[in-house]
PDB file of C-alpha atoms in Angstrom:
ATOM      1  CA  MET A   1       7.862 -24.446  10.490  1.00 43.00           C
ATOM      2  CA  THR A   2       7.483 -25.558   6.844  1.00 46.00           C
ATOM      3  CA  ALA A   3       9.066 -23.963   3.649  1.00 49.00           C
ATOM      4  CA  GLN A   4       5.570 -22.591   2.698  1.00 53.00           C
ATOM      5  CA  ALA A   5       5.069 -21.122   5.707  1.00 56.00           C
ATOM      6  CA  THR A   6       7.996 -18.863   5.674  1.00 78.00           C
ATOM      7  CA  ALA A   7       8.452 -18.123   2.045  1.00 90.00           C
ATOM      8  CA  PRO A   8       8.302 -14.617   1.062  1.00 95.00           C
ATOM      9  CA  VAL A   9       4.921 -13.282   0.137  1.00 97.00           C
ATOM     10  CA  VAL A  10       6.615 -11.102  -2.164  1.00 97.00           C
ATOM     11  CA  ASP A  11      10.014 -11.425  -3.685  1.00 97.00           C
ATOM     12  CA  ILE A  12      11.543  -8.760  -5.922  1.00 97.00           C
ATOM     13  CA  ARG A  13      14.684  -9.714  -8.053  1.00 97.00           C
ATOM     14  CA  GLY A  14      16.592  -7.319 -10.261  1.00 97.00           C
ATOM     15  CA  LEU A  15      13.500  -5.512 -11.272  1.00 97.00           C
ATOM     16  CA  HIS A  16      13.838  -2.324 -13.610  1.00 97.00           C
ATOM     17  CA  LYS A  17      11.321  -0.454 -15.042  1.00 97.00           C
ATOM     18  CA  SER A  18      11.448   2.180 -17.736  1.00 96.00           C
ATOM     19  CA  PHE A  19       8.745   5.002 -19.445  1.00 95.00           C
ATOM     20  CA  GLY A  20      10.120   5.558 -22.661  1.00 93.00           C
ATOM     21  CA  GLN A  21      13.858   6.595 -22.150  1.00 93.00           C
ATOM     22  CA  ARG A  22      13.295   7.278 -18.531  1.00 94.00           C
ATOM     23  CA  GLU A  23      14.534   4.450 -16.323  1.00 95.00           C
ATOM     24  CA  VAL A  24      12.748   4.677 -12.920  1.00 96.00           C
ATOM     25  CA  LEU A  25      13.858   1.584 -10.933  1.00 96.00           C
ATOM     26  CA  LYS A  26      17.262   0.325 -11.618  1.00 96.00           C
ATOM     27  CA  GLY A  27      17.719  -2.791 -10.190  1.00 96.00           C
ATOM     28  CA  VAL A  28      15.570  -3.362  -7.171  1.00 97.00           C
ATOM     29  CA  ASP A  29      15.282  -6.759  -4.669  1.00 97.00           C
ATOM     30  CA  LEU A  30      13.455  -6.703  -2.015  1.00 98.00           C
ATOM     31  CA  THR A  31      11.458  -9.364  -0.073  1.00 97.00           C
ATOM     32  CA  ILE A  32       8.483  -9.176   2.242  1.00 97.00           C
ATOM     33  CA  ALA A  33       7.918 -12.040   4.810  1.00 97.00           C
ATOM     34  CA  PRO A  34       4.406 -13.270   6.174  1.00 96.00           C
ATOM     35  CA  GLY A  35       2.927 -10.862   8.486  1.00 96.00           C
ATOM     36  CA  GLU A  36       5.550  -8.088   8.337  1.00 97.00           C
ATOM     37  CA  VAL A  37       4.881  -4.767   7.389  1.00 97.00           C
ATOM     38  CA  VAL A  38       7.136  -2.948   5.163  1.00 98.00           C
ATOM     39  CA  CYS A  39       7.173   0.845   4.938  1.00 97.00           C
ATOM     40  CA  VAL A  40       8.567   2.712   1.579  1.00 97.00           C
ATOM     41  CA  ILE A  41      10.023   5.913   1.865  1.00 97.00           C
ATOM     42  CA  GLY A  42      11.561   8.525  -0.200  1.00 96.00           C
ATOM     43  CA  PRO A  43      11.481  11.784  -2.123  1.00 94.00           C
ATOM     44  CA  SER A  44       8.629  12.477  -5.065  1.00 91.00           C
ATOM     45  CA  GLY A  45       9.702  10.687  -8.424  1.00 91.00           C
ATOM     46  CA  SER A  46      11.517   8.511  -6.396  1.00 94.00           C
ATOM     47  CA  GLY A  47      10.825   5.122  -7.743  1.00 95.00           C
ATOM     48  CA  LYS A  48       8.422   3.978  -4.574  1.00 95.00           C
ATOM     49  CA  SER A  49       5.141   4.064  -6.052  1.00 94.00           C
ATOM     50  CA  THR A  50       5.998   2.599  -9.491  1.00 96.00           C
ATOM     51  CA  LEU A  51       7.725  -0.018  -7.020  1.00 96.00           C
ATOM     52  CA  LEU A  52       4.650  -0.775  -5.268  1.00 96.00           C
ATOM     53  CA  ARG A  53       2.555  -0.961  -8.495  1.00 95.00           C
ATOM     54  CA  CYS A  54       4.719  -3.888 -10.263  1.00 96.00           C
ATOM     55  CA  VAL A  55       4.111  -5.772  -7.009  1.00 95.00           C
ATOM     56  CA  ASN A  56       0.266  -6.371  -9.064  1.00 91.00           C
ATOM     57  CA  GLN A  57       1.124  -5.616 -12.255  1.00 91.00           C
ATOM     58  CA  LEU A  58      -0.104  -2.205 -12.636  1.00 93.00           C
ATOM     59  CA  GLU A  59       2.818  -1.304 -13.762  1.00 94.00           C
ATOM     60  CA  THR A  60       4.840  -3.973 -16.255  1.00 94.00           C
ATOM     61  CA  ALA A  61       8.403  -4.631 -14.738  1.00 94.00           C
ATOM     62  CA  SER A  62      10.983  -3.802 -18.269  1.00 95.00           C
ATOM     63  CA  ALA A  63      13.470  -6.843 -16.399  1.00 96.00           C
ATOM     64  CA  GLY A  64      13.405  -8.610 -13.133  1.00 96.00           C
ATOM     65  CA  SER A  65      11.181 -10.776 -12.004  1.00 96.00           C
ATOM     66  CA  VAL A  66       8.420 -10.061  -8.701  1.00 96.00           C
ATOM     67  CA  GLU A  67       6.930 -13.056  -6.760  1.00 96.00           C
ATOM     68  CA  VAL A  68       3.623 -12.673  -4.907  1.00 97.00           C
ATOM     69  CA  LEU A  69       2.266 -15.059  -3.047  1.00 96.00           C
ATOM     70  CA  GLY A  70       4.436 -18.019  -4.559  1.00 94.00           C
ATOM     71  CA  THR A  71       3.227 -16.723  -8.405  1.00 95.00           C
ATOM     72  CA  GLU A  72       5.667 -15.157 -10.592  1.00 95.00           C
ATOM     73  CA  ILE A  73       3.633 -12.308 -11.944  1.00 95.00           C
ATOM     74  CA  THR A  74       6.114 -11.597 -14.288  1.00 92.00           C
ATOM     75  CA  ASP A  75       5.688 -14.612 -16.283  1.00 92.00           C
ATOM     76  CA  PRO A  76       3.746 -13.551 -19.294  1.00 90.00           C
ATOM     77  CA  ASP A  77       1.235 -16.570 -19.032  1.00 93.00           C
ATOM     78  CA  VAL A  78       0.329 -15.773 -15.080  1.00 93.00           C
ATOM     79  CA  ASP A  79      -3.338 -15.317 -14.418  1.00 93.00           C
ATOM     80  CA  ILE A  80      -2.952 -11.733 -13.026  1.00 91.00           C
ATOM     81  CA  ASP A  81      -6.851 -11.409 -11.880  1.00 90.00           C
ATOM     82  CA  ALA A  82      -6.094 -14.704  -9.663  1.00 91.00           C
ATOM     83  CA  VAL A  83      -3.166 -13.255  -7.789  1.00 93.00           C
ATOM     84  CA  ARG A  84      -4.777  -9.870  -7.855  1.00 92.00           C
ATOM     85  CA  SER A  85      -8.029 -11.330  -5.787  1.00 91.00           C
ATOM     86  CA  ARG A  86      -5.622 -12.131  -2.964  1.00 93.00           C
ATOM     87  CA  VAL A  87      -4.192  -8.769  -2.807  1.00 95.00           C
ATOM     88  CA  GLY A  88      -5.738  -5.477  -1.419  1.00 95.00           C
ATOM     89  CA  MET A  89      -4.609  -2.363  -3.005  1.00 94.00           C
ATOM     90  CA  VAL A  90      -5.655   0.922  -1.450  1.00 94.00           C
ATOM     91  CA  PHE A  91      -4.830   4.566  -3.758  1.00 91.00           C
ATOM     92  CA  GLN A  92      -4.171   7.866  -3.124  1.00 88.00           C
ATOM     93  CA  GLY A  93      -7.334   8.813  -4.454  1.00 86.00           C
ATOM     94  CA  PHE A  94     -10.213   6.384  -2.990  1.00 85.00           C
ATOM     95  CA  ASN A  95     -11.732   5.018  -6.228  1.00 88.00           C
ATOM     96  CA  LEU A  96     -15.051   4.540  -5.354  1.00 93.00           C
ATOM     97  CA  PHE A  97     -17.619   4.361  -7.250  1.00 94.00           C
ATOM     98  CA  ALA A  98     -19.797   7.313  -7.111  1.00 94.00           C
ATOM     99  CA  HIS A  99     -23.373   6.113  -7.962  1.00 96.00           C
ATOM    100  CA  LEU A 100     -22.704   2.951  -5.799  1.00 96.00           C
ATOM    101  CA  THR A 101     -23.681   2.872  -1.830  1.00 97.00           C
ATOM    102  CA  VAL A 102     -21.200   2.321   0.597  1.00 97.00           C
ATOM    103  CA  LEU A 103     -22.081  -1.294   1.133  1.00 97.00           C
ATOM    104  CA  GLU A 104     -22.673  -1.850  -2.448  1.00 96.00           C
ATOM    105  CA  ASN A 105     -19.251  -0.892  -3.406  1.00 96.00           C
ATOM    106  CA  CYS A 106     -17.764  -3.068  -0.277  1.00 96.00           C
ATOM    107  CA  THR A 107     -19.752  -6.243  -2.303  1.00 97.00           C
ATOM    108  CA  VAL A 108     -19.722  -6.102  -6.226  1.00 95.00           C
ATOM    109  CA  ALA A 109     -15.816  -7.397  -6.220  1.00 93.00           C
ATOM    110  CA  GLN A 110     -16.645 -10.128  -3.751  1.00 94.00           C
ATOM    111  CA  ARG A 111     -19.784 -11.185  -6.062  1.00 94.00           C
ATOM    112  CA  LYS A 112     -18.063 -10.525  -9.360  1.00 92.00           C
ATOM    113  CA  VAL A 113     -15.066 -12.134  -8.814  1.00 91.00           C
ATOM    114  CA  LEU A 114     -15.638 -14.519  -5.601  1.00 91.00           C
ATOM    115  CA  ARG A 115     -18.833 -15.074  -6.763  1.00 94.00           C
ATOM    116  CA  ARG A 116     -20.873 -14.682  -3.286  1.00 95.00           C
ATOM    117  CA  PRO A 117     -23.804 -14.782  -3.016  1.00 96.00           C
ATOM    118  CA  LYS A 118     -25.805 -11.465  -2.205  1.00 96.00           C
ATOM    119  CA  GLU A 119     -26.229 -12.280   1.608  1.00 96.00           C
ATOM    120  CA  GLU A 120     -22.380 -13.371   2.205  1.00 97.00           C
ATOM    121  CA  ALA A 121     -21.076 -10.699   0.465  1.00 96.00           C
ATOM    122  CA  GLU A 122     -23.181  -8.295   2.625  1.00 96.00           C
ATOM    123  CA  ARG A 123     -22.454 -10.073   6.376  1.00 97.00           C
ATOM    124  CA  ILE A 124     -18.708  -9.714   5.005  1.00 97.00           C
ATOM    125  CA  ALA A 125     -18.838  -6.317   3.704  1.00 96.00           C
ATOM    126  CA  LEU A 126     -20.436  -4.875   6.927  1.00 96.00           C
ATOM    127  CA  GLU A 127     -18.191  -6.994   9.343  1.00 96.00           C
ATOM    128  CA  ASN A 128     -15.357  -4.738   7.493  1.00 96.00           C
ATOM    129  CA  LEU A 129     -16.905  -1.743   7.683  1.00 96.00           C
ATOM    130  CA  GLU A 130     -17.360  -2.040  11.715  1.00 95.00           C
ATOM    131  CA  ARG A 131     -13.505  -2.891  11.267  1.00 94.00           C
ATOM    132  CA  VAL A 132     -13.079   0.457  10.385  1.00 94.00           C
ATOM    133  CA  GLY A 133     -15.631   2.279  12.004  1.00 94.00           C
ATOM    134  CA  LEU A 134     -18.183   2.734   9.667  1.00 95.00           C
ATOM    135  CA  GLY A 135     -20.613   0.354  10.010  1.00 94.00           C
ATOM    136  CA  ASP A 136     -23.437   2.168  10.317  1.00 95.00           C
ATOM    137  CA  ARG A 137     -22.920   4.243   6.823  1.00 96.00           C
ATOM    138  CA  GLY A 138     -23.752   1.124   4.545  1.00 95.00           C
ATOM    139  CA  ASP A 139     -26.330   3.132   2.973  1.00 96.00           C
ATOM    140  CA  ALA A 140     -24.942   6.030   2.079  1.00 97.00           C
ATOM    141  CA  HIS A 141     -23.061   7.154  -0.839  1.00 96.00           C
ATOM    142  CA  PRO A 142     -19.502   8.217  -1.491  1.00 95.00           C
ATOM    143  CA  HIS A 143     -20.138  11.901  -1.938  1.00 95.00           C
ATOM    144  CA  GLN A 144     -21.765  12.013   1.528  1.00 96.00           C
ATOM    145  CA  LEU A 145     -18.677  10.814   3.171  1.00 95.00           C
ATOM    146  CA  SER A 146     -15.352  13.020   4.211  1.00 93.00           C
ATOM    147  CA  GLY A 147     -12.151  11.872   2.227  1.00 92.00           C
ATOM    148  CA  GLY A 148     -11.070  10.318   5.226  1.00 94.00           C
ATOM    149  CA  GLN A 149     -14.088   7.893   5.283  1.00 95.00           C
ATOM    150  CA  GLN A 150     -14.072   7.410   1.977  1.00 95.00           C
ATOM    151  CA  GLN A 151     -10.406   5.772   2.537  1.00 94.00           C
ATOM    152  CA  ARG A 152     -11.748   3.755   5.364  1.00 95.00           C
ATOM    153  CA  VAL A 153     -14.425   2.474   2.797  1.00 96.00           C
ATOM    154  CA  ALA A 154     -11.595   1.624   0.292  1.00 95.00           C
ATOM    155  CA  ILE A 155      -9.643  -0.327   3.065  1.00 96.00           C
ATOM    156  CA  ALA A 156     -12.819  -2.119   4.116  1.00 96.00           C
ATOM    157  CA  ARG A 157     -13.675  -2.855   0.307  1.00 96.00           C
ATOM    158  CA  ALA A 158     -10.040  -4.191  -0.151  1.00 95.00           C
ATOM    159  CA  LEU A 159     -10.461  -6.304   3.058  1.00 95.00           C
ATOM    160  CA  ALA A 160     -13.774  -7.934   2.063  1.00 95.00           C
ATOM    161  CA  MET A 161     -11.973 -10.145  -0.411  1.00 95.00           C
ATOM    162  CA  ASP A 162      -9.901 -11.763   2.073  1.00 94.00           C
ATOM    163  CA  PRO A 163      -6.191 -10.479   0.998  1.00 96.00           C
ATOM    164  CA  GLN A 164      -3.548 -12.079   1.974  1.00 96.00           C
ATOM    165  CA  LEU A 165      -1.331  -8.928   1.366  1.00 97.00           C
ATOM    166  CA  MET A 166      -2.392  -5.570   1.162  1.00 97.00           C
ATOM    167  CA  LEU A 167      -0.676  -2.647  -0.775  1.00 97.00           C
ATOM    168  CA  PHE A 168      -1.199   0.971   0.469  1.00 96.00           C
ATOM    169  CA  ASP A 169       0.034   3.725  -2.020  1.00 95.00           C
ATOM    170  CA  GLU A 170       0.105   7.367  -0.081  1.00 93.00           C
ATOM    171  CA  PRO A 171      -2.788   6.487   1.628  1.00 92.00           C
ATOM    172  CA  THR A 172      -3.324   9.604   3.459  1.00 92.00           C
ATOM    173  CA  SER A 173      -1.590  12.115   0.831  1.00 90.00           C
ATOM    174  CA  ALA A 174      -4.939  13.139  -0.321  1.00 87.00           C
ATOM    175  CA  LEU A 175      -6.470  13.638   3.164  1.00 89.00           C
ATOM    176  CA  ASP A 176      -7.090  17.001   5.255  1.00 88.00           C
ATOM    177  CA  PRO A 177      -4.603  16.746   8.334  1.00 87.00           C
ATOM    178  CA  GLU A 178      -7.281  16.100  10.825  1.00 88.00           C
ATOM    179  CA  LEU A 179      -8.830  13.151   8.531  1.00 89.00           C
ATOM    180  CA  VAL A 180      -5.330  11.271   8.611  1.00 92.00           C
ATOM    181  CA  GLY A 181      -5.481   9.623  12.058  1.00 92.00           C
ATOM    182  CA  ASP A 182      -8.541   7.467  11.573  1.00 92.00           C
ATOM    183  CA  VAL A 183      -6.937   6.264   8.366  1.00 93.00           C
ATOM    184  CA  LEU A 184      -3.778   5.825   9.989  1.00 94.00           C
ATOM    185  CA  ALA A 185      -5.296   4.064  12.782  1.00 94.00           C
ATOM    186  CA  VAL A 186      -7.074   1.271  10.779  1.00 94.00           C
ATOM    187  CA  MET A 187      -4.029   0.433   9.273  1.00 95.00           C
ATOM    188  CA  ARG A 188      -2.372   0.083  12.765  1.00 94.00           C
ATOM    189  CA  ALA A 189      -4.694  -2.333  13.751  1.00 95.00           C
ATOM    190  CA  LEU A 190      -4.573  -4.413  10.542  1.00 95.00           C
ATOM    191  CA  ALA A 191      -0.769  -4.303  11.405  1.00 95.00           C
ATOM    192  CA  GLU A 192      -0.937  -5.711  15.071  1.00 94.00           C
ATOM    193  CA  GLY A 193      -3.754  -8.153  13.420  1.00 95.00           C
ATOM    194  CA  GLY A 194      -0.754  -9.983  11.624  1.00 95.00           C
ATOM    195  CA  MET A 195      -1.497  -8.551   8.025  1.00 96.00           C
ATOM    196  CA  THR A 196       1.447  -8.592   5.524  1.00 97.00           C
ATOM    197  CA  MET A 197       1.710  -4.926   4.409  1.00 97.00           C
ATOM    198  CA  MET A 198       3.588  -2.974   2.149  1.00 97.00           C
ATOM    199  CA  VAL A 199       3.001   0.932   2.299  1.00 97.00           C
ATOM    200  CA  VAL A 200       4.098   3.870   0.468  1.00 96.00           C
ATOM    201  CA  THR A 201       3.937   6.928   2.939  1.00 95.00           C
ATOM    202  CA  HIS A 202       5.103  10.210   4.014  1.00 91.00           C
ATOM    203  CA  GLU A 203       3.786   9.606   7.454  1.00 92.00           C
ATOM    204  CA  MET A 204       7.405   9.154   8.965  1.00 94.00           C
ATOM    205  CA  ALA A 205       5.367   8.646  12.721  1.00 92.00           C
ATOM    206  CA  PHE A 206       3.429   5.845  11.233  1.00 94.00           C
ATOM    207  CA  ALA A 207       6.460   4.068   9.481  1.00 95.00           C
ATOM    208  CA  ARG A 208       8.667   4.424  12.892  1.00 94.00           C
ATOM    209  CA  ASP A 209       6.192   3.137  14.835  1.00 93.00           C
ATOM    210  CA  VAL A 210       4.109   0.492  13.164  1.00 94.00           C
ATOM    211  CA  ALA A 211       6.620  -0.860  10.386  1.00 96.00           C
ATOM    212  CA  ASP A 212       8.917  -3.817  10.893  1.00 97.00           C
ATOM    213  CA  ARG A 213      11.377  -2.304   8.300  1.00 98.00           C
ATOM    214  CA  VAL A 214      11.398   0.705   6.247  1.00 97.00           C
ATOM    215  CA  VAL A 215      13.183   1.012   2.734  1.00 98.00           C
ATOM    216  CA  PHE A 216      14.374   4.321   1.883  1.00 97.00           C
ATOM    217  CA  ILE A 217      14.485   4.375  -2.024  1.00 97.00           C
ATOM    218  CA  ASP A 218      16.061   7.303  -4.316  1.00 96.00           C
ATOM    219  CA  GLY A 219      16.898   7.774  -8.069  1.00 95.00           C
ATOM    220  CA  GLY A 220      15.430   4.009  -8.484  1.00 96.00           C
ATOM    221  CA  VAL A 221      17.441   2.323  -6.275  1.00 97.00           C
ATOM    222  CA  ILE A 222      17.278   1.024  -2.756  1.00 97.00           C
ATOM    223  CA  VAL A 223      19.649   3.461  -0.676  1.00 97.00           C
ATOM    224  CA  GLU A 224      18.918   1.953   3.246  1.00 97.00           C
ATOM    225  CA  GLU A 225      16.704  -0.294   4.743  1.00 97.00           C
ATOM    226  CA  GLY A 226      16.455  -1.776   8.149  1.00 97.00           C
ATOM    227  CA  ALA A 227      14.342  -1.416  11.204  1.00 97.00           C
ATOM    228  CA  PRO A 228      12.518   2.297  11.964  1.00 97.00           C
ATOM    229  CA  ALA A 229      14.662   3.035  14.614  1.00 95.00           C
ATOM    230  CA  ASP A 230      18.386   2.376  12.650  1.00 96.00           C
ATOM    231  CA  VAL A 231      16.395   3.976   9.403  1.00 96.00           C
ATOM    232  CA  ILE A 232      14.208   6.628  10.501  1.00 96.00           C
ATOM    233  CA  GLY A 233      16.008   7.326  14.055  1.00 94.00           C
ATOM    234  CA  ASN A 234      19.839   6.857  13.021  1.00 94.00           C
ATOM    235  CA  PRO A 235      20.065   6.937   9.352  1.00 95.00           C
ATOM    236  CA  GLN A 236      23.886   6.254   7.938  1.00 95.00           C
ATOM    237  CA  HIS A 237      23.772   7.322   4.164  1.00 95.00           C
ATOM    238  CA  PRO A 238      24.130  10.994   3.451  1.00 96.00           C
ATOM    239  CA  ARG A 239      21.011  11.027   1.314  1.00 96.00           C
ATOM    240  CA  THR A 240      18.533   9.278   3.578  1.00 96.00           C
ATOM    241  CA  GLN A 241      19.598  11.893   6.077  1.00 95.00           C
ATOM    242  CA  LEU A 242      19.093  15.169   3.925  1.00 94.00           C
ATOM    243  CA  PHE A 243      15.786  13.230   3.066  1.00 95.00           C
ATOM    244  CA  LEU A 244      14.490  12.941   6.487  1.00 94.00           C
ATOM    245  CA  GLN A 245      16.317  16.262   7.848  1.00 92.00           C
ATOM    246  CA  ARG A 246      13.745  17.779   4.904  1.00 90.00           C
ATOM    247  CA  VAL A 247      10.617  15.874   5.956  1.00 90.00           C
ATOM    248  CA  LEU A 248      11.501  15.981   9.771  1.00 86.00           C
ATOM    249  CA  ASP A 249      12.247  19.682  10.155  1.00 81.00           C
ATOM    250  CA  PRO A 250      11.261  21.365   6.979  1.00 74.00           C
ATOM    251  CA  THR A 251      11.613  25.017   8.176  1.00 76.00           C
ATOM    252  CA  HIS A 252      15.309  23.955   9.421  1.00 66.00           C
ATOM    253  CA  ALA A 253      16.110  22.061   5.929  1.00 48.00           C
ATOM    254  CA  HIS A 254      15.248  24.794   3.303  1.00 50.00           C
ATOM    255  CA  GLY A 255      18.581  26.428   4.130  1.00 47.00           C
ATOM    256  CA  THR A 256      20.972  23.200   3.812  1.00 44.00           C
ATOM    257  CA  THR A 257      23.110  23.118   0.635  1.00 41.00           C
ATOM    258  CA  THR A 258      24.158  19.635   1.484  1.00 38.00           C
ATOM    259  CA  ASP A 259      23.429  17.002  -1.251  1.00 36.00           C
TER     260      ASP A 259
END
């Protein structure tokens, strides 16, 4: 294999991020290889969403470097829009344009950013709506869809840009429990298709089944990382053990005083 083929898609070194006096990330190092699915888990406020947002400059690093697809995005002179055009991002909220149809939501960035003709953009949008099981809803408006359907539209919109990396920031946390499965099934299919993915999630079953690597972050540092069977199935660090006990067995864990 060539060096380019094996170069990491994401290369984070010594990443620090502070909001005022509060240091949220305290020197994070993380690399993601082509085709790898990395799930980031941890308690609320641990820094995991901030870490993800630093990967496409939605948050600016306070120190350290972030390289994405061979470009150092922490360089002040970087063309961040060029990098973002190759990175798909799916948020907790669906961020769809309420006044546009589903099809229009999936074509607007293609036409404005990639300069695709309308017919080509619509063909690609429909292909990706089919991928997420919504090929027949192109004429609908977001308010006519369930939350799970809206999130699948958001994924289709990101995929229509032909990304080389997909970032997911707790994509199921705003959904009713019965709608979560459809979104995770789409993400599972993407992973099986070889998409490079960085996923911040509370869905431990998904992380265990789909991730190549699980990263547990707490207090702004990576506490433990490795194969899902190790980190979720047999965690070594007491903090990871406590977190997973609370997440996987919440009724039992409320009584614990261990820290």
